[in-house]
Tab-separated table of C-alpha atoms in Angstrom:
chain	number	residue	atom	x	y	z
V	1	MET	CA	16.514	19.238	-12.170
V	2	LYS	CA	13.553	19.882	-9.901
V	3	ILE	CA	12.958	16.716	-7.867
V	4	ALA	CA	10.422	15.723	-5.204
V	5	VAL	CA	11.242	12.902	-2.778
V	6	LEU	CA	8.161	11.340	-1.185
V	7	GLY	CA	9.264	10.072	2.222
V	8	CYS	CA	11.362	11.464	5.056
V	9	GLY	CA	12.501	8.166	6.524
V	10	GLY	CA	16.095	6.976	6.403
V	11	TRP	CA	15.961	6.009	2.729
V	12	GLY	CA	14.123	9.178	1.712
V	13	LEU	CA	16.578	11.443	3.536
V	14	ALA	CA	19.589	9.603	2.117
V	15	VAL	CA	18.241	10.013	-1.429
V	16	THR	CA	17.458	13.679	-0.722
V	17	VAL	CA	21.016	14.391	0.458
V	18	LEU	CA	22.533	12.564	-2.522
V	19	LEU	CA	20.359	14.352	-5.084
V	20	HIS	CA	21.063	17.762	-3.566
V	21	ALA	CA	24.805	17.032	-3.491
V	22	ASN	CA	24.579	16.384	-7.238
V	23	GLY	CA	23.183	19.851	-7.869
V	24	HIS	CA	19.444	19.209	-8.009
V	25	GLN	CA	16.660	21.323	-6.488
V	26	VAL	CA	15.086	18.925	-3.983
V	27	THR	CA	11.885	19.033	-1.952
V	28	ALA	CA	11.264	16.197	0.513
V	29	TRP	CA	7.711	15.363	1.535
V	30	GLY	CA	6.781	13.671	4.818
V	31	ARG	CA	3.481	12.748	6.495
V	32	ASP	CA	4.761	13.028	10.080
V	33	SER	CA	4.264	16.694	11.023
V	34	GLU	CA	6.602	16.533	14.020
V	35	ARG	CA	9.424	15.018	11.984
V	36	VAL	CA	8.989	17.554	9.176
V	37	ARG	CA	9.043	20.475	11.652
V	38	THR	CA	12.147	19.069	13.348
V	39	LEU	CA	13.952	18.691	10.010
V	40	CYS	CA	13.072	22.262	9.075
V	41	ARG	CA	14.248	23.584	12.443
V	42	THR	CA	17.378	21.558	13.193
V	43	ARG	CA	18.478	20.402	9.715
V	44	THR	CA	19.553	17.107	11.277
V	45	SER	CA	18.211	13.625	12.004
V	46	GLU	CA	20.613	11.967	14.421
V	47	LYS	CA	18.568	8.773	14.494
V	48	LEU	CA	18.384	8.287	10.728
V	49	LEU	CA	21.450	10.160	9.420
V	50	PRO	CA	23.822	10.686	12.370
V	51	GLY	CA	26.446	13.363	11.808
V	52	ILE	CA	24.861	14.629	8.580
V	53	ARG	CA	23.628	18.212	8.299
V	54	LEU	CA	20.884	18.824	5.753
V	55	ASN	CA	21.542	21.804	3.525
V	56	GLU	CA	19.360	24.883	4.046
V	57	ARG	CA	18.353	24.768	0.392
V	58	ILE	CA	16.585	21.425	0.847
V	59	ARG	CA	12.884	22.064	1.377
V	60	PHE	CA	10.752	19.889	3.669
V	61	THR	CA	6.961	19.887	3.458
V	62	MET	CA	3.776	17.997	4.278
V	63	ASP	CA	2.089	19.285	1.126
V	64	MET	CA	1.863	16.503	-1.487
V	65	SER	CA	1.425	19.125	-4.221
V	66	CYS	CA	5.190	19.630	-4.019
V	67	ALA	CA	5.416	16.877	-6.632
V	68	GLU	CA	3.493	18.916	-9.203
V	69	GLY	CA	5.674	20.285	-11.975
V	70	CYS	CA	8.745	18.296	-10.918
V	71	ASP	CA	11.025	16.683	-13.467
V	72	ILE	CA	11.354	13.567	-11.307
V	73	VAL	CA	9.348	12.212	-8.367
V	74	VAL	CA	11.120	9.657	-6.179
V	75	VAL	CA	8.820	7.443	-4.087
V	76	ALA	CA	10.682	6.493	-0.901
V	77	VAL	CA	7.803	5.763	1.493
V	78	PRO	CA	8.104	2.758	3.851
V	79	SER	CA	7.639	-0.563	2.039
V	80	PHE	CA	7.167	-2.898	5.006
V	81	ALA	CA	3.455	-3.344	4.261
V	82	VAL	CA	4.267	-4.502	0.722
V	83	TYR	CA	6.684	-7.133	2.015
V	84	SER	CA	4.314	-8.190	4.808
V	85	THR	CA	1.611	-8.785	2.210
V	86	ALA	CA	3.959	-10.769	-0.017
V	87	LEU	CA	5.085	-12.901	2.931
V	88	LYS	CA	1.487	-13.635	3.924
V	89	LEU	CA	0.604	-14.643	0.355
V	90	LYS	CA	3.740	-16.764	0.001
V	91	GLU	CA	2.914	-18.554	3.254
V	92	HIS	CA	-0.509	-19.582	1.953
V	93	ILE	CA	0.800	-20.488	-1.494
V	94	GLU	CA	3.303	-22.863	0.102
V	95	LYS	CA	0.540	-24.351	2.277
V	96	ASP	CA	-1.568	-24.938	-0.842
V	97	SER	CA	-4.405	-22.942	0.727
V	98	VAL	CA	-7.684	-22.261	-1.021
V	99	ILE	CA	-7.986	-18.484	-1.208
V	100	ARG	CA	-11.091	-16.266	-1.338
V	101	ILE	CA	-10.948	-13.022	-3.364
V	102	ILE	CA	-13.639	-10.358	-2.944
V	103	SER	CA	-13.538	-7.242	-5.117
V	104	HIS	CA	-15.557	-4.318	-6.454
V	105	ASN	CA	-17.674	-4.483	-9.634
V	106	ASP	CA	-16.101	-1.568	-11.469
V	107	ALA	CA	-13.107	-1.353	-13.819
V	108	ASP	CA	-10.660	-0.797	-10.972
V	109	GLY	CA	-12.085	-3.570	-8.799
V	110	ILE	CA	-12.171	-6.105	-11.636
V	111	SER	CA	-8.578	-5.216	-12.568
V	112	ALA	CA	-7.588	-5.528	-8.897
V	113	ALA	CA	-9.120	-8.995	-8.690
V	114	ALA	CA	-7.535	-9.939	-12.023
V	115	VAL	CA	-3.992	-9.105	-10.964
V	116	ILE	CA	-4.333	-11.235	-7.814
V	117	ALA	CA	-6.167	-14.077	-9.572
V	118	ASN	CA	-3.558	-14.266	-12.331
V	119	ALA	CA	-0.737	-14.287	-9.798
V	120	LEU	CA	-2.378	-17.160	-7.902
V	121	ALA	CA	-3.162	-19.073	-11.104
V	122	GLU	CA	0.496	-18.888	-12.109
V	123	GLU	CA	1.337	-20.540	-8.778
V	124	ASN	CA	-1.320	-23.250	-9.309
V	125	VAL	CA	-3.252	-22.029	-6.261
V	126	GLN	CA	-6.980	-22.685	-5.953
V	127	PHE	CA	-9.089	-19.580	-5.427
V	128	HIS	CA	-12.701	-18.402	-5.518
V	129	THR	CA	-13.439	-14.865	-6.733
V	130	THR	CA	-16.600	-12.854	-6.056
V	131	ILE	CA	-17.293	-9.399	-7.531
V	132	ILE	CA	-19.785	-7.291	-5.557
V	133	PRO	CA	-21.175	-3.739	-5.862
V	134	ARG	CA	-20.388	-2.815	-2.272
V	135	LEU	CA	-18.927	-4.420	0.832
V	136	LYS	CA	-21.490	-4.260	3.647
V	137	GLU	CA	-21.475	-5.477	7.231
V	138	ASP	CA	-23.810	-8.386	6.489
V	139	ILE	CA	-21.455	-9.645	3.771
V	140	VAL	CA	-18.476	-9.290	6.125
V	141	ASN	CA	-20.301	-11.359	8.743
V	142	GLN	CA	-21.392	-13.947	6.172
V	143	LEU	CA	-17.822	-14.421	4.920
V	144	ARG	CA	-16.634	-14.983	8.471
V	145	SER	CA	-18.170	-18.470	8.483
V	146	GLU	CA	-16.721	-19.588	5.137
V	147	LYS	CA	-14.019	-22.268	5.222
V	148	TYR	CA	-11.105	-20.490	3.570
V	149	ASP	CA	-7.582	-20.069	4.916
V	150	LEU	CA	-7.069	-16.596	3.451
V	151	PHE	CA	-9.455	-13.819	2.417
V	152	ILE	CA	-8.225	-11.091	0.058
V	153	PHE	CA	-10.285	-7.908	-0.249
V	154	SER	CA	-9.191	-5.848	-3.247
V	155	ASP	CA	-10.363	-2.302	-3.987
V	156	MET	CA	-12.418	-2.497	-0.777
V	157	GLY	CA	-12.211	-3.479	2.869
V	158	SER	CA	-10.378	-0.646	4.649
V	159	PRO	CA	-13.453	0.484	6.662
V	160	PHE	CA	-13.821	-3.055	8.084
V	161	ILE	CA	-10.410	-3.682	9.655
V	162	LYS	CA	-12.013	-3.890	13.116
V	163	GLU	CA	-14.286	-6.714	11.898
V	164	PHE	CA	-11.480	-8.517	10.060
V	165	ASN	CA	-9.419	-8.465	13.258
V	166	THR	CA	-11.970	-10.883	14.743
V	167	TYR	CA	-11.771	-13.355	11.830
V	168	LYS	CA	-10.278	-16.752	12.667
V	169	HIS	CA	-8.608	-16.724	9.248
V	170	ASP	CA	-5.925	-14.560	7.665
V	171	VAL	CA	-7.005	-11.454	5.755
V	172	ILE	CA	-5.265	-9.230	3.227
V	173	VAL	CA	-6.845	-5.863	2.421
V	174	ALA	CA	-5.429	-4.163	-0.699
V	175	ASP	CA	-7.467	-0.978	-0.949
V	176	HIS	CA	-7.089	2.721	-1.767
V	177	HIS	CA	-10.166	4.216	-0.105
V	178	GLN	CA	-10.164	6.182	3.150
V	179	VAL	CA	-9.021	4.432	6.329
V	180	ASP	CA	-10.585	4.877	9.773
V	181	GLY	CA	-7.422	4.569	11.867
V	182	THR	CA	-8.089	1.055	13.216
V	183	GLU	CA	-4.852	-0.887	13.741
V	184	SER	CA	-4.767	-4.354	12.185
V	185	GLU	CA	-4.152	-7.448	14.307
V	186	SER	CA	-1.622	-10.152	13.445
V	187	ASN	CA	-4.065	-12.017	11.166
V	188	VAL	CA	-4.684	-8.929	8.998
V	189	VAL	CA	-2.328	-7.257	6.536
V	190	HIS	CA	-3.587	-3.831	5.472
V	191	LEU	CA	-2.091	-2.297	2.325
V	192	ASN	CA	-3.453	1.190	1.626
V	193	PRO	CA	-1.681	4.351	0.386
V	194	HIS	CA	-3.493	6.521	2.956
V	195	LEU	CA	-1.560	4.731	5.718
V	196	PHE	CA	1.596	6.315	4.314
V	197	GLY	CA	0.220	9.783	3.667
V	198	ILE	CA	-0.421	9.162	-0.039
V	199	ASP	CA	-3.784	10.228	-1.435
V	200	GLY	CA	-5.506	7.061	-2.636
V	201	SER	CA	-8.201	9.078	-4.399
V	202	LYS	CA	-5.763	10.316	-7.045
V	203	ASP	CA	-2.286	8.831	-6.563
V	204	LEU	CA	-2.983	5.066	-6.451
V	205	CYS	CA	-5.948	2.944	-7.525
V	206	GLY	CA	-7.210	-0.306	-6.025
V	207	ALA	CA	-5.572	-2.338	-8.781
V	208	GLY	CA	-2.335	-0.535	-7.953
V	209	SER	CA	-2.566	-1.643	-4.325
V	210	SER	CA	-3.351	-5.193	-5.452
V	211	TYR	CA	-0.365	-5.175	-7.805
V	212	LEU	CA	1.900	-4.098	-4.941
V	213	ALA	CA	0.519	-7.024	-2.940
V	214	ILE	CA	1.820	-9.558	-5.491
V	215	ARG	CA	4.768	-7.724	-7.057
V	216	GLU	CA	7.406	-9.172	-4.726
V	217	LEU	CA	6.354	-12.686	-5.718
V	218	ASP	CA	8.190	-12.087	-9.006
V	219	LYS	CA	5.001	-10.877	-10.687
V	220	LYS	CA	6.115	-7.547	-12.129
V	221	HIS	CA	4.907	-8.667	-15.551
V	222	LEU	CA	1.319	-8.291	-14.258
V	223	ALA	CA	1.716	-4.515	-13.821
V	224	TYR	CA	-0.511	-3.841	-16.839
V	225	PHE	CA	-3.568	-4.772	-14.743
V	226	ALA	CA	-2.721	-1.865	-12.405
V	227	LEU	CA	-2.589	0.489	-15.395
V	228	ILE	CA	-5.948	-0.754	-16.669
V	229	GLY	CA	-7.438	-0.155	-13.202
V	230	ALA	CA	-5.967	3.338	-13.056
V	231	PHE	CA	-7.362	4.265	-16.483
V	232	GLY	CA	-10.774	2.872	-15.601
V	233	ASP	CA	-11.108	4.274	-12.085
């Protein structure tokens, strides 16, 4: 089989080695150019897979199109942001916080808000949802003064991480639009495929990011909202 492995971290490399050892044609994709060049040149990763030599037939690339035409695509990108988001949500659920959801007024944004709202409703959490056409600086500043413990921005918010860093409240951003490179502070959890080298314009929708935000709370049955968002986006 022709297989693409998305991710050149420890898990991605381990899967790549195992698949190749079982006779498959494997291409491993990574977003870190230095790591990909080193793997191509040395065929080793002493930090991640000490003592293991990577076969010359394994291809390493930074080109996401390597997944096109493959029989199987294995997603092995880092998942720490997913777990960080779940932990932040769980913390506020246990505190019985009142949560503010802000999302986009298109099919993807409404589906993104729906997956989060349904997850919170199942946990008997109070929340207030607002659907807007566009997130602007004046809205960001207005929300700053509202008395909520947690703000969740779905299908929007990535361009405003710098502003959210100054909020006195916790913030979760589950978006798929372009990021500007601003690092999030401890009060902000930023979940966006672009942070992991995945193209959010075609590979994951806003509802998909929002689903990942709640999935680890035993909410896999809400995955259909992510599919609706993907079809509508």
